[in-house]
Amino acid sequence: MGLRGPLAGVLALLLTTIPIASAMADPVPAAAIDRDVTAALRRFGVPGAAVQVTRQGTVIYTKAFGSRDVPGGAPVRPDTFFEIGSITKQFTAAAILQLQEAGKLQVDRALADYLPDAPHAAEVTLRQLLTHTSGLHEYLDGPGIDELATRPIAYPDLIARVAPLPLDFPPGSRWSYSNTGYLLLGKVIEAVSGESYRAYLQHHIFDPLGLGEMRTTAEEPHLSNMAIGHHHVDGRLERAGIIGPDWAGPAGFLVMRLSDLAVWDASLRSGKVISADSYRQMTTPFMTSQNGSADYGFGLFVGTVYGQPRIGHTGGSLGFTTADEYFPRQDVRIVALTNLGDNSPEAGEALTNIVFADLYPALVAAAERPAPDEDTHVTQAATDAFRDLQTGGDYAHFGAILGAKLANGKGAKFVTDLGPYGAPTAATFKGARQSGAERWYDYVLHFGPGVFLSFAVRLGEDGKVAGFSIG
């Protein structure tokens, strides 16, 4: 869980549409978006979704698909509530920056200045917590977490899950997604503001923006227009548990509608929440000492897709995956909320990719052209090795040393994480590069519309894969 087979006969795909006239010169390909989103929901077995596109500040497309619950559930509406998961982190990061602007904290100070009893408090800074570069271990790791996370828990018990553990790496040296950092940032907000985290967000963000009463997973059972979370278990769609607000908290406990996120997104960028300088800090990638750019700022991923700059975040919980993605070059924001919690792949992010491809097919076609000088033998070795990672077994397409490590237990995680993607439908060669004495070959593997992974390999003297990376 990250606070990050067709369903025949179940997915009714009831459609609710708000007709919106676009003031833009380019027509909105609404029919194509409808068709492709509907096909994706069937492909992933998603009960319901809500999708919105804003261009140059104007909403140009809003549509609700499918059901809030199955079987026979009421249809999703554009104003249906969804868990937004880790999109919550934007709110936490903005609150920290508000407090910095007020002179109550500094993001480059040690955590110990604000929470002296926190794990490794003297070793990590607030900036490292904000950018997932602290090295603090993930508190949501561990067996049975999906069931545990539905139960009440106190903060001391949560933090005790990681307190005895060493740092995973020296702070600032690498990037590794860690909800622990945002759990601690929530406590920093409380320590320096004198308010609970929830009260701070209500008083300093929700009230000033006119968003009304803040809703979290705690209120979920009492919201009449709330989507019900689902996930697949052994291929069957089942209701998922509700992640406890104590567990998710500043890392992912908000429940919102499309319209709420539209107000939030516009306000954050326009200076209504934090200053322009603070927003630049949120959207500036952290540079790690070992691996260069983390492609992550404060509560926001900062990278590219289809060769276009993209700033945003996904959200995943027990029964929901969501995505809120801004493309600055096109001044377009695409938001997709779904009530399916499967994370391999995440339906929310796939939908935003699909919608962007429908809006800008020429850009996507150009980005998907292969680089010249492809070696088809290397491509075949790479795709065969990737299938080994998905299926396990004897890892015959890997060199002896790496294959033995994967076969002796290291490969189990890849089977779990990559298997649900299914076999790649295409492998696009993106070029070769030299790293010291090693030559690497970069690919984008495709798994149907909107779903792709970066995959790089290097080959040993035997022609088999001796190293790989997945991004």
PDB file of N, CA, C and O in Angstrom, residues 163-213:
ATOM      1  N   ALA A 163      11.057   3.636  14.820  1.00  0.00           N
ATOM      2  CA  ALA A 163      12.020   4.271  15.736  1.00  0.00           C
ATOM      3  C   ALA A 163      13.282   3.441  15.970  1.00  0.00           C
ATOM      4  O   ALA A 163      14.387   4.007  16.010  1.00  0.00           O
ATOM      5  N   PRO A 164      13.194   2.114  16.132  1.00  0.00           N
ATOM      6  CA  PRO A 164      14.427   1.359  16.416  1.00  0.00           C
ATOM      7  C   PRO A 164      15.291   1.101  15.189  1.00  0.00           C
ATOM      8  O   PRO A 164      16.411   0.592  15.329  1.00  0.00           O
ATOM      9  N   LEU A 165      14.801   1.422  14.014  1.00  0.00           N
ATOM     10  CA  LEU A 165      15.489   1.026  12.783  1.00  0.00           C
ATOM     11  C   LEU A 165      16.533   2.055  12.366  1.00  0.00           C
ATOM     12  O   LEU A 165      16.331   3.261  12.533  1.00  0.00           O
ATOM     13  N   PRO A 166      17.637   1.612  11.786  1.00  0.00           N
ATOM     14  CA  PRO A 166      18.620   2.566  11.263  1.00  0.00           C
ATOM     15  C   PRO A 166      18.062   3.255  10.022  1.00  0.00           C
ATOM     16  O   PRO A 166      17.084   2.791   9.415  1.00  0.00           O
ATOM     17  N   LEU A 167      18.679   4.346   9.637  1.00  0.00           N
ATOM     18  CA  LEU A 167      18.316   4.996   8.379  1.00  0.00           C
ATOM     19  C   LEU A 167      18.613   4.055   7.214  1.00  0.00           C
ATOM     20  O   LEU A 167      19.599   3.307   7.236  1.00  0.00           O
ATOM     21  N   ASP A 168      17.767   4.096   6.198  1.00  0.00           N
ATOM     22  CA  ASP A 168      17.976   3.248   5.028  1.00  0.00           C
ATOM     23  C   ASP A 168      19.174   3.698   4.196  1.00  0.00           C
ATOM     24  O   ASP A 168      19.760   2.901   3.454  1.00  0.00           O
ATOM     25  N   PHE A 169      19.527   4.980   4.286  1.00  0.00           N
ATOM     26  CA  PHE A 169      20.683   5.523   3.565  1.00  0.00           C
ATOM     27  C   PHE A 169      21.020   6.876   4.185  1.00  0.00           C
ATOM     28  O   PHE A 169      20.192   7.467   4.900  1.00  0.00           O
ATOM     29  N   PRO A 170      22.216   7.398   3.953  1.00  0.00           N
ATOM     30  CA  PRO A 170      22.570   8.707   4.513  1.00  0.00           C
ATOM     31  C   PRO A 170      21.611   9.785   4.010  1.00  0.00           C
ATOM     32  O   PRO A 170      21.311   9.838   2.810  1.00  0.00           O
ATOM     33  N   PRO A 171      21.119  10.647   4.883  1.00  0.00           N
ATOM     34  CA  PRO A 171      20.167  11.677   4.464  1.00  0.00           C
ATOM     35  C   PRO A 171      20.698  12.524   3.305  1.00  0.00           C
ATOM     36  O   PRO A 171      21.854  12.946   3.305  1.00  0.00           O
ATOM     37  N   GLY A 172      19.839  12.726   2.322  1.00  0.00           N
ATOM     38  CA  GLY A 172      20.191  13.542   1.170  1.00  0.00           C
ATOM     39  C   GLY A 172      20.915  12.819   0.063  1.00  0.00           C
ATOM     40  O   GLY A 172      21.094  13.370  -1.016  1.00  0.00           O
ATOM     41  N   SER A 173      21.309  11.567   0.297  1.00  0.00           N
ATOM     42  CA  SER A 173      22.116  10.870  -0.700  1.00  0.00           C
ATOM     43  C   SER A 173      21.276  10.221  -1.786  1.00  0.00           C
ATOM     44  O   SER A 173      21.724  10.091  -2.926  1.00  0.00           O
ATOM     45  N   ARG A 174      20.051   9.797  -1.436  1.00  0.00           N
ATOM     46  CA  ARG A 174      19.210   9.085  -2.387  1.00  0.00           C
ATOM     47  C   ARG A 174      17.759   9.498  -2.178  1.00  0.00           C
ATOM     48  O   ARG A 174      17.448  10.227  -1.233  1.00  0.00           O
ATOM     49  N   TRP A 175      16.896   9.010  -3.050  1.00  0.00           N
ATOM     50  CA  TRP A 175      15.453   9.254  -2.943  1.00  0.00           C
ATOM     51  C   TRP A 175      14.748   7.930  -2.732  1.00  0.00           C
ATOM     52  O   TRP A 175      15.030   6.950  -3.445  1.00  0.00           O
ATOM     53  N   SER A 176      13.860   7.881  -1.757  1.00  0.00           N
ATOM     54  CA  SER A 176      13.028   6.697  -1.552  1.00  0.00           C
ATOM     55  C   SER A 176      11.729   7.148  -0.903  1.00  0.00           C
ATOM     56  O   SER A 176      11.742   7.757   0.178  1.00  0.00           O
ATOM     57  N   TYR A 177      10.632   6.863  -1.565  1.00  0.00           N
ATOM     58  CA  TYR A 177       9.327   7.353  -1.102  1.00  0.00           C
ATOM     59  C   TYR A 177       9.064   6.870   0.315  1.00  0.00           C
ATOM     60  O   TYR A 177       9.139   5.676   0.612  1.00  0.00           O
ATOM     61  N   SER A 178       8.741   7.814   1.201  1.00  0.00           N
ATOM     62  CA  SER A 178       8.561   7.472   2.609  1.00  0.00           C
ATOM     63  C   SER A 178       7.446   8.304   3.214  1.00  0.00           C
ATOM     64  O   SER A 178       7.567   9.516   3.387  1.00  0.00           O
ATOM     65  N   ASN A 179       6.332   7.638   3.525  1.00  0.00           N
ATOM     66  CA  ASN A 179       5.243   8.311   4.229  1.00  0.00           C
ATOM     67  C   ASN A 179       5.659   8.766   5.614  1.00  0.00           C
ATOM     68  O   ASN A 179       5.053   9.674   6.187  1.00  0.00           O
ATOM     69  N   THR A 180       6.706   8.149   6.160  1.00  0.00           N
ATOM     70  CA  THR A 180       7.167   8.502   7.503  1.00  0.00           C
ATOM     71  C   THR A 180       7.518   9.986   7.586  1.00  0.00           C
ATOM     72  O   THR A 180       7.216  10.656   8.580  1.00  0.00           O
ATOM     73  N   GLY A 181       8.169  10.498   6.553  1.00  0.00           N
ATOM     74  CA  GLY A 181       8.540  11.909   6.565  1.00  0.00           C
ATOM     75  C   GLY A 181       7.337  12.814   6.709  1.00  0.00           C
ATOM     76  O   GLY A 181       7.377  13.813   7.451  1.00  0.00           O
ATOM     77  N   TYR A 182       6.243  12.481   6.039  1.00  0.00           N
ATOM     78  CA  TYR A 182       5.054  13.324   6.095  1.00  0.00           C
ATOM     79  C   TYR A 182       4.276  13.131   7.398  1.00  0.00           C
ATOM     80  O   TYR A 182       3.631  14.071   7.884  1.00  0.00           O
ATOM     81  N   LEU A 183       4.339  11.962   7.973  1.00  0.00           N
ATOM     82  CA  LEU A 183       3.787  11.770   9.311  1.00  0.00           C
ATOM     83  C   LEU A 183       4.475  12.718  10.295  1.00  0.00           C
ATOM     84  O   LEU A 183       3.815  13.400  11.104  1.00  0.00           O
ATOM     85  N   LEU A 184       5.804  12.807  10.205  1.00  0.00           N
ATOM     86  CA  LEU A 184       6.564  13.678  11.096  1.00  0.00           C
ATOM     87  C   LEU A 184       6.332  15.150  10.779  1.00  0.00           C
ATOM     88  O   LEU A 184       6.257  15.986  11.688  1.00  0.00           O
ATOM     89  N   LEU A 185       6.187  15.496   9.504  1.00  0.00           N
ATOM     90  CA  LEU A 185       5.904  16.887   9.153  1.00  0.00           C
ATOM     91  C   LEU A 185       4.576  17.343   9.746  1.00  0.00           C
ATOM     92  O   LEU A 185       4.426  18.497  10.151  1.00  0.00           O
ATOM     93  N   GLY A 186       3.605  16.440   9.790  1.00  0.00           N
ATOM     94  CA  GLY A 186       2.342  16.787  10.439  1.00  0.00           C
ATOM     95  C   GLY A 186       2.536  17.141  11.897  1.00  0.00           C
ATOM     96  O   GLY A 186       1.908  18.082  12.413  1.00  0.00           O
ATOM     97  N   LYS A 187       3.414  16.417  12.564  1.00  0.00           N
ATOM     98  CA  LYS A 187       3.702  16.714  13.974  1.00  0.00           C
ATOM     99  C   LYS A 187       4.478  18.013  14.121  1.00  0.00           C
ATOM    100  O   LYS A 187       4.308  18.740  15.111  1.00  0.00           O
ATOM    101  N   VAL A 188       5.326  18.328  13.146  1.00  0.00           N
ATOM    102  CA  VAL A 188       6.025  19.612  13.171  1.00  0.00           C
ATOM    103  C   VAL A 188       5.010  20.748  13.066  1.00  0.00           C
ATOM    104  O   VAL A 188       5.101  21.756  13.792  1.00  0.00           O
ATOM    105  N   ILE A 189       4.052  20.616  12.174  1.00  0.00           N
ATOM    106  CA  ILE A 189       3.007  21.640  12.033  1.00  0.00           C
ATOM    107  C   ILE A 189       2.290  21.856  13.362  1.00  0.00           C
ATOM    108  O   ILE A 189       2.050  23.005  13.774  1.00  0.00           O
ATOM    109  N   GLU A 190       1.981  20.786  14.045  1.00  0.00           N
ATOM    110  CA  GLU A 190       1.299  20.906  15.334  1.00  0.00           C
ATOM    111  C   GLU A 190       2.196  21.576  16.367  1.00  0.00           C
ATOM    112  O   GLU A 190       1.747  22.445  17.141  1.00  0.00           O
ATOM    113  N   ALA A 191       3.482  21.205  16.373  1.00  0.00           N
ATOM    114  CA  ALA A 191       4.398  21.730  17.389  1.00  0.00           C
ATOM    115  C   ALA A 191       4.609  23.229  17.247  1.00  0.00           C
ATOM    116  O   ALA A 191       4.672  23.957  18.247  1.00  0.00           O
ATOM    117  N   VAL A 192       4.726  23.719  16.028  1.00  0.00           N
ATOM    118  CA  VAL A 192       5.049  25.139  15.860  1.00  0.00           C
ATOM    119  C   VAL A 192       3.814  26.037  15.746  1.00  0.00           C
ATOM    120  O   VAL A 192       3.899  27.237  15.981  1.00  0.00           O
ATOM    121  N   SER A 193       2.650  25.445  15.383  1.00  0.00           N
ATOM    122  CA  SER A 193       1.440  26.261  15.236  1.00  0.00           C
ATOM    123  C   SER A 193       0.568  26.273  16.477  1.00  0.00           C
ATOM    124  O   SER A 193      -0.253  27.179  16.654  1.00  0.00           O
ATOM    125  N   GLY A 194       0.707  25.241  17.325  1.00  0.00           N
ATOM    126  CA  GLY A 194      -0.158  25.128  18.486  1.00  0.00           C
ATOM    127  C   GLY A 194      -1.545  24.600  18.150  1.00  0.00           C
ATOM    128  O   GLY A 194      -2.443  24.588  19.005  1.00  0.00           O
ATOM    129  N   GLU A 195      -1.755  24.167  16.917  1.00  0.00           N
ATOM    130  CA  GLU A 195      -3.025  23.591  16.497  1.00  0.00           C
ATOM    131  C   GLU A 195      -2.821  22.139  16.083  1.00  0.00           C
ATOM    132  O   GLU A 195      -1.720  21.744  15.693  1.00  0.00           O
ATOM    133  N   SER A 196      -3.900  21.340  16.133  1.00  0.00           N
ATOM    134  CA  SER A 196      -3.809  20.013  15.556  1.00  0.00           C
ATOM    135  C   SER A 196      -3.610  20.137  14.051  1.00  0.00           C
ATOM    136  O   SER A 196      -3.932  21.176  13.446  1.00  0.00           O
ATOM    137  N   TYR A 197      -3.077  19.097  13.440  1.00  0.00           N
ATOM    138  CA  TYR A 197      -2.870  19.131  11.987  1.00  0.00           C
ATOM    139  C   TYR A 197      -4.180  19.410  11.275  1.00  0.00           C
ATOM    140  O   TYR A 197      -4.257  20.248  10.371  1.00  0.00           O
ATOM    141  N   ARG A 198      -5.225  18.717  11.681  1.00  0.00           N
ATOM    142  CA  ARG A 198      -6.520  18.900  11.037  1.00  0.00           C
ATOM    143  C   ARG A 198      -7.018  20.336  11.212  1.00  0.00           C
ATOM    144  O   ARG A 198      -7.492  20.953  10.253  1.00  0.00           O
ATOM    145  N   ALA A 199      -6.911  20.870  12.412  1.00  0.00           N
ATOM    146  CA  ALA A 199      -7.384  22.235  12.659  1.00  0.00           C
ATOM    147  C   ALA A 199      -6.564  23.236  11.855  1.00  0.00           C
ATOM    148  O   ALA A 199      -7.107  24.219  11.337  1.00  0.00           O
ATOM    149  N   TYR A 200      -5.250  23.007  11.742  1.00  0.00           N
ATOM    150  CA  TYR A 200      -4.418  23.933  10.975  1.00  0.00           C
ATOM    151  C   TYR A 200      -4.896  23.995   9.518  1.00  0.00           C
ATOM    152  O   TYR A 200      -5.076  25.078   8.950  1.00  0.00           O
ATOM    153  N   LEU A 201      -5.081  22.825   8.888  1.00  0.00           N
ATOM    154  CA  LEU A 201      -5.529  22.823   7.503  1.00  0.00           C
ATOM    155  C   LEU A 201      -6.892  23.491   7.357  1.00  0.00           C
ATOM    156  O   LEU A 201      -7.123  24.249   6.410  1.00  0.00           O
ATOM    157  N   GLN A 202      -7.791  23.237   8.301  1.00  0.00           N
ATOM    158  CA  GLN A 202      -9.116  23.840   8.215  1.00  0.00           C
ATOM    159  C   GLN A 202      -9.033  25.360   8.291  1.00  0.00           C
ATOM    160  O   GLN A 202      -9.641  26.079   7.485  1.00  0.00           O
ATOM    161  N   HIS A 203      -8.268  25.866   9.259  1.00  0.00           N
ATOM    162  CA  HIS A 203      -8.232  27.308   9.524  1.00  0.00           C
ATOM    163  C   HIS A 203      -7.380  28.079   8.523  1.00  0.00           C
ATOM    164  O   HIS A 203      -7.667  29.257   8.235  1.00  0.00           O
ATOM    165  N   HIS A 204      -6.333  27.464   7.993  1.00  0.00           N
ATOM    166  CA  HIS A 204      -5.370  28.198   7.183  1.00  0.00           C
ATOM    167  C   HIS A 204      -5.411  27.860   5.689  1.00  0.00           C
ATOM    168  O   HIS A 204      -4.779  28.548   4.893  1.00  0.00           O
ATOM    169  N   ILE A 205      -6.139  26.815   5.340  1.00  0.00           N
ATOM    170  CA  ILE A 205      -6.250  26.452   3.926  1.00  0.00           C
ATOM    171  C   ILE A 205      -7.714  26.329   3.504  1.00  0.00           C
ATOM    172  O   ILE A 205      -8.177  27.035   2.608  1.00  0.00           O
ATOM    173  N   PHE A 206      -8.460  25.459   4.132  1.00  0.00           N
ATOM    174  CA  PHE A 206      -9.839  25.203   3.698  1.00  0.00           C
ATOM    175  C   PHE A 206     -10.742  26.415   3.888  1.00  0.00           C
ATOM    176  O   PHE A 206     -11.487  26.785   2.969  1.00  0.00           O
ATOM    177  N   ASP A 207     -10.697  27.038   5.042  1.00  0.00           N
ATOM    178  CA  ASP A 207     -11.559  28.211   5.267  1.00  0.00           C
ATOM    179  C   ASP A 207     -11.211  29.372   4.340  1.00  0.00           C
ATOM    180  O   ASP A 207     -12.101  29.931   3.687  1.00  0.00           O
ATOM    181  N   PRO A 208      -9.942  29.777   4.234  1.00  0.00           N
ATOM    182  CA  PRO A 208      -9.621  30.903   3.350  1.00  0.00           C
ATOM    183  C   PRO A 208      -9.962  30.659   1.877  1.00  0.00           C
ATOM    184  O   PRO A 208     -10.278  31.604   1.156  1.00  0.00           O
ATOM    185  N   LEU A 209      -9.929  29.401   1.443  1.00  0.00           N
ATOM    186  CA  LEU A 209     -10.215  29.095   0.045  1.00  0.00           C
ATOM    187  C   LEU A 209     -11.696  28.811  -0.200  1.00  0.00           C
ATOM    188  O   LEU A 209     -12.097  28.544  -1.350  1.00  0.00           O
ATOM    189  N   GLY A 210     -12.502  28.847   0.849  1.00  0.00           N
ATOM    190  CA  GLY A 210     -13.933  28.585   0.693  1.00  0.00           C
ATOM    191  C   GLY A 210     -14.243  27.133   0.379  1.00  0.00           C
ATOM    192  O   GLY A 210     -15.272  26.833  -0.244  1.00  0.00           O
ATOM    193  N   LEU A 211     -13.408  26.229   0.840  1.00  0.00           N
ATOM    194  CA  LEU A 211     -13.612  24.805   0.570  1.00  0.00           C
ATOM    195  C   LEU A 211     -14.560  24.139   1.558  1.00  0.00           C
ATOM    196  O   LEU A 211     -14.867  22.951   1.416  1.00  0.00           O
ATOM    197  N   GLY A 212     -15.008  24.884   2.560  1.00  0.00           N
ATOM    198  CA  GLY A 212     -15.957  24.318   3.508  1.00  0.00           C
ATOM    199  C   GLY A 212     -15.286  23.371   4.490  1.00  0.00           C
ATOM    200  O   GLY A 212     -14.074  23.427   4.728  1.00  0.00           O
ATOM    201  N   GLU A 213     -16.084  22.472   5.027  1.00  0.00           N
ATOM    202  CA  GLU A 213     -15.568  21.561   6.058  1.00  0.00           C
ATOM    203  C   GLU A 213     -14.641  20.521   5.443  1.00  0.00           C
ATOM    204  O   GLU A 213     -14.969  19.877   4.445  1.00  0.00           O
TER     205      GLU A 213
END
